[in-house]
Every structure is written in structure tokens, then in C-alpha cells.
XYZ file of N, CA and C in Angstrom:
228
model
N 20.407 244.322 -77.099
C 20.344 244.421 -75.648
C 20.857 243.108 -75.061
N 21.890 243.232 -74.308
C 22.487 242.067 -73.669
C 21.742 241.764 -72.367
N 21.525 240.494 -72.103
C 20.741 240.097 -70.930
C 21.363 240.599 -69.630
N 22.672 240.538 -69.516
C 23.336 240.986 -68.280
C 23.086 242.473 -68.028
N 23.128 243.277 -69.080
C 22.874 244.709 -68.950
C 21.428 244.973 -68.544
N 20.495 244.264 -69.162
C 19.075 244.426 -68.835
C 18.818 244.033 -67.389
N 19.372 242.910 -66.951
C 19.182 242.468 -65.565
C 19.773 243.470 -64.574
N 20.947 244.002 -64.888
C 21.569 244.990 -63.996
C 20.697 246.230 -63.851
N 20.197 246.726 -64.972
C 19.341 247.917 -64.930
C 18.042 247.636 -64.181
N 17.445 246.486 -64.422
C 16.189 246.151 -63.746
C 16.380 245.973 -62.248
N 17.448 245.317 -61.849
C 17.692 245.120 -60.411
C 17.960 246.461 -59.737
N 18.720 247.339 -60.387
C 18.974 248.663 -59.817
C 17.664 249.443 -59.655
N 16.809 249.392 -60.672
C 15.523 250.077 -60.589
C 14.639 249.455 -59.510
N 14.670 248.138 -59.416
C 13.869 247.440 -58.411
C 14.294 247.831 -57.004
N 15.589 247.883 -56.752
C 16.086 248.266 -55.415
C 15.674 249.699 -55.100
N 15.835 250.599 -56.058
C 15.432 251.992 -55.831
C 13.940 252.127 -55.574
N 13.143 251.400 -56.326
C 11.685 251.452 -56.145
C 11.262 250.876 -54.804
N 11.936 249.819 -54.387
C 11.607 249.204 -53.101
C 11.944 250.143 -51.944
N 13.093 250.781 -52.010
C 13.472 251.749 -50.971
C 12.482 252.911 -50.959
N 12.082 253.377 -52.132
C 11.117 254.464 -52.241
C 9.783 254.074 -51.612
N 9.318 252.860 -51.905
C 8.068 252.364 -51.327
C 8.165 252.284 -49.803
N 9.244 251.722 -49.299
C 9.397 251.583 -47.844
C 9.459 252.940 -47.153
N 10.150 253.898 -47.764
C 10.217 255.231 -47.166
C 8.824 255.837 -47.049
N 8.086 255.807 -48.142
C 6.760 256.430 -48.124
C 5.764 255.641 -47.287
N 5.942 254.346 -47.175
C 5.049 253.545 -46.334
C 5.199 253.934 -44.866
N 6.368 254.423 -44.491
C 6.598 254.843 -43.106
C 6.225 256.306 -42.865
N 5.839 257.035 -43.914
C 5.515 258.457 -43.777
C 4.159 258.774 -44.404
N 3.136 258.083 -43.950
C 1.795 258.268 -44.502
C 0.908 259.191 -43.653
N 1.432 259.740 -42.593
C 0.611 260.517 -41.657
C -0.194 261.645 -42.310
N 0.384 262.429 -43.235
C -0.396 263.550 -43.778
C -1.517 263.133 -44.736
N -1.557 261.877 -45.135
C -2.536 261.442 -46.128
C -3.785 260.846 -45.480
N -4.897 260.973 -46.192
C -6.114 260.280 -45.750
C -5.939 258.791 -46.031
N -6.832 257.982 -45.481
C -6.724 256.531 -45.672
C -6.844 256.161 -47.151
N -7.786 256.781 -47.853
C -7.973 256.474 -49.276
C -6.760 256.901 -50.096
N -6.219 258.068 -49.790
C -5.027 258.536 -50.503
C -3.837 257.632 -50.233
N -3.697 257.205 -48.986
C -2.575 256.330 -48.627
C -2.656 255.000 -49.369
N -3.857 254.447 -49.472
C -4.024 253.175 -50.186
C -3.680 253.349 -51.661
N -4.175 254.398 -52.274
C -3.870 254.645 -53.684
C -2.398 254.898 -53.925
N -1.797 255.656 -53.035
C -0.377 255.982 -53.129
C 0.466 254.720 -53.016
N 0.160 253.889 -52.042
C 0.918 252.653 -51.862
C 0.669 251.667 -53.000
N -0.521 251.677 -53.569
C -0.801 250.804 -54.706
C 0.047 251.207 -55.913
N 0.156 252.501 -56.167
C 0.981 252.961 -57.278
C 2.460 252.647 -57.035
N 2.927 252.890 -55.822
C 4.328 252.584 -55.522
C 4.577 251.078 -55.535
N 3.582 250.304 -55.131
C 3.705 248.851 -55.192
C 3.796 248.361 -56.629
N 3.058 248.992 -57.526
C 3.137 248.632 -58.947
C 4.521 248.949 -59.505
N 5.127 250.035 -59.001
C 6.478 250.399 -59.439
C 7.513 249.396 -58.940
N 7.181 248.604 -57.942
C 8.055 247.532 -57.466
C 7.705 246.227 -58.187
N 6.438 245.984 -58.376
C 5.999 244.727 -58.981
C 6.424 244.602 -60.443
N 6.308 245.669 -61.208
C 6.653 245.610 -62.624
C 8.117 245.220 -62.857
N 9.090 245.901 -62.247
C 10.470 245.456 -62.484
C 10.752 244.067 -61.910
N 10.054 243.673 -60.840
C 10.253 242.329 -60.299
C 9.824 241.273 -61.320
N 8.696 241.506 -61.977
C 8.232 240.574 -63.008
C 9.197 240.574 -64.187
N 9.680 241.740 -64.567
C 10.616 241.827 -65.689
C 11.952 241.156 -65.365
N 12.410 241.264 -64.112
C 13.631 240.557 -63.706
C 13.410 239.061 -63.835
N 12.265 238.587 -63.394
C 11.950 237.157 -63.490
C 11.953 236.698 -64.949
N 11.341 237.496 -65.828
C 11.305 237.137 -67.245
C 12.694 237.198 -67.878
N 13.470 238.215 -67.540
C 14.807 238.354 -68.119
C 15.757 237.289 -67.591
N 15.594 236.896 -66.339
C 16.466 235.873 -65.762
C 16.239 234.528 -66.434
N 15.033 234.283 -66.893
C 14.705 233.048 -67.607
C 15.434 232.996 -68.947
N 15.627 234.131 -69.565
C 16.320 234.199 -70.837
C 15.428 233.998 -72.046
N 14.182 233.632 -71.852
C 13.279 233.388 -72.980
C 13.054 234.656 -73.798
N 13.100 235.795 -73.167
C 12.865 237.050 -73.872
C 14.019 237.387 -74.813
N 15.164 236.728 -74.656
C 16.336 237.040 -75.453
C 16.640 235.984 -76.508
N 15.817 234.974 -76.623
C 16.034 233.929 -77.622
C 15.336 234.303 -78.924
N 15.919 233.875 -80.009
C 15.290 234.066 -81.315
C 14.078 233.159 -81.417
N 12.981 233.644 -81.982
C 11.821 232.762 -82.163
C 12.182 231.649 -83.143
N 11.711 230.460 -82.875
C 12.022 229.330 -83.745
C 11.092 229.340 -84.953
N 11.641 228.894 -86.074
C 10.851 228.810 -87.299
C 10.535 227.349 -87.570
N 9.411 227.086 -88.191
C 9.094 225.703 -88.557
C 10.144 225.169 -89.537
N 10.414 223.883 -89.480
C 11.410 223.261 -90.353
C 11.007 223.404 -91.809
N 11.984 223.677 -92.664
C 11.719 223.774 -94.085
C 11.234 225.141 -94.538
N 11.028 226.050 -93.635
C 10.553 227.393 -94.020
C 11.723 228.345 -94.005
N 11.781 229.148 -95.020
C 12.841 230.156 -95.106
C 12.324 231.477 -94.568
N 13.216 232.282 -93.996
C 12.772 233.603 -93.526
C 12.389 234.482 -94.719
N 11.468 235.391 -94.517
C 11.055 236.278 -95.614
C 12.220 237.162 -96.031
N 12.252 237.584 -97.307
C 13.374 238.420 -97.808
C 13.355 239.800 -97.222
């Protein structure tokens, strides 16, 4: 998995999720207050998760090989 491809997919998903959240946030009339809060919390999580993943992928740490202690060989 190339970092550029992962970032592109995550940003596309993030934009779609954000638009989805904003649309539904403006159309809450048929829902009760409790349902609206739960609904927005779930849609907010769908925005928060890719945002965190974009932050992690942009750092590049997720794509680096783990370092091995000096003098140790990889297992066969």
C-alpha cells in the first residue's frame, strides 16, 4: 500500500462523510432529540475516524519498517 494512494482514498472518504454529516445535520426535523443526538454521533464518528487516519498516514510512521535492535537478525 503506497502512502499517496492511502491518503487519496482517506481524503475522498473524509470529504464524502463530512458532506453526509452536514446534509443530515440540516435535516433532523423528523427525529426525536435522542435519535438526532445518536444519529449525529454515529455520523460524527464516520468523519472522525478517517480524519485520524489521514493524520496518521500523513505522518508516514504507519508506512515505515519497524526497526530491529542492532546485531539481531530477522527470523528465518
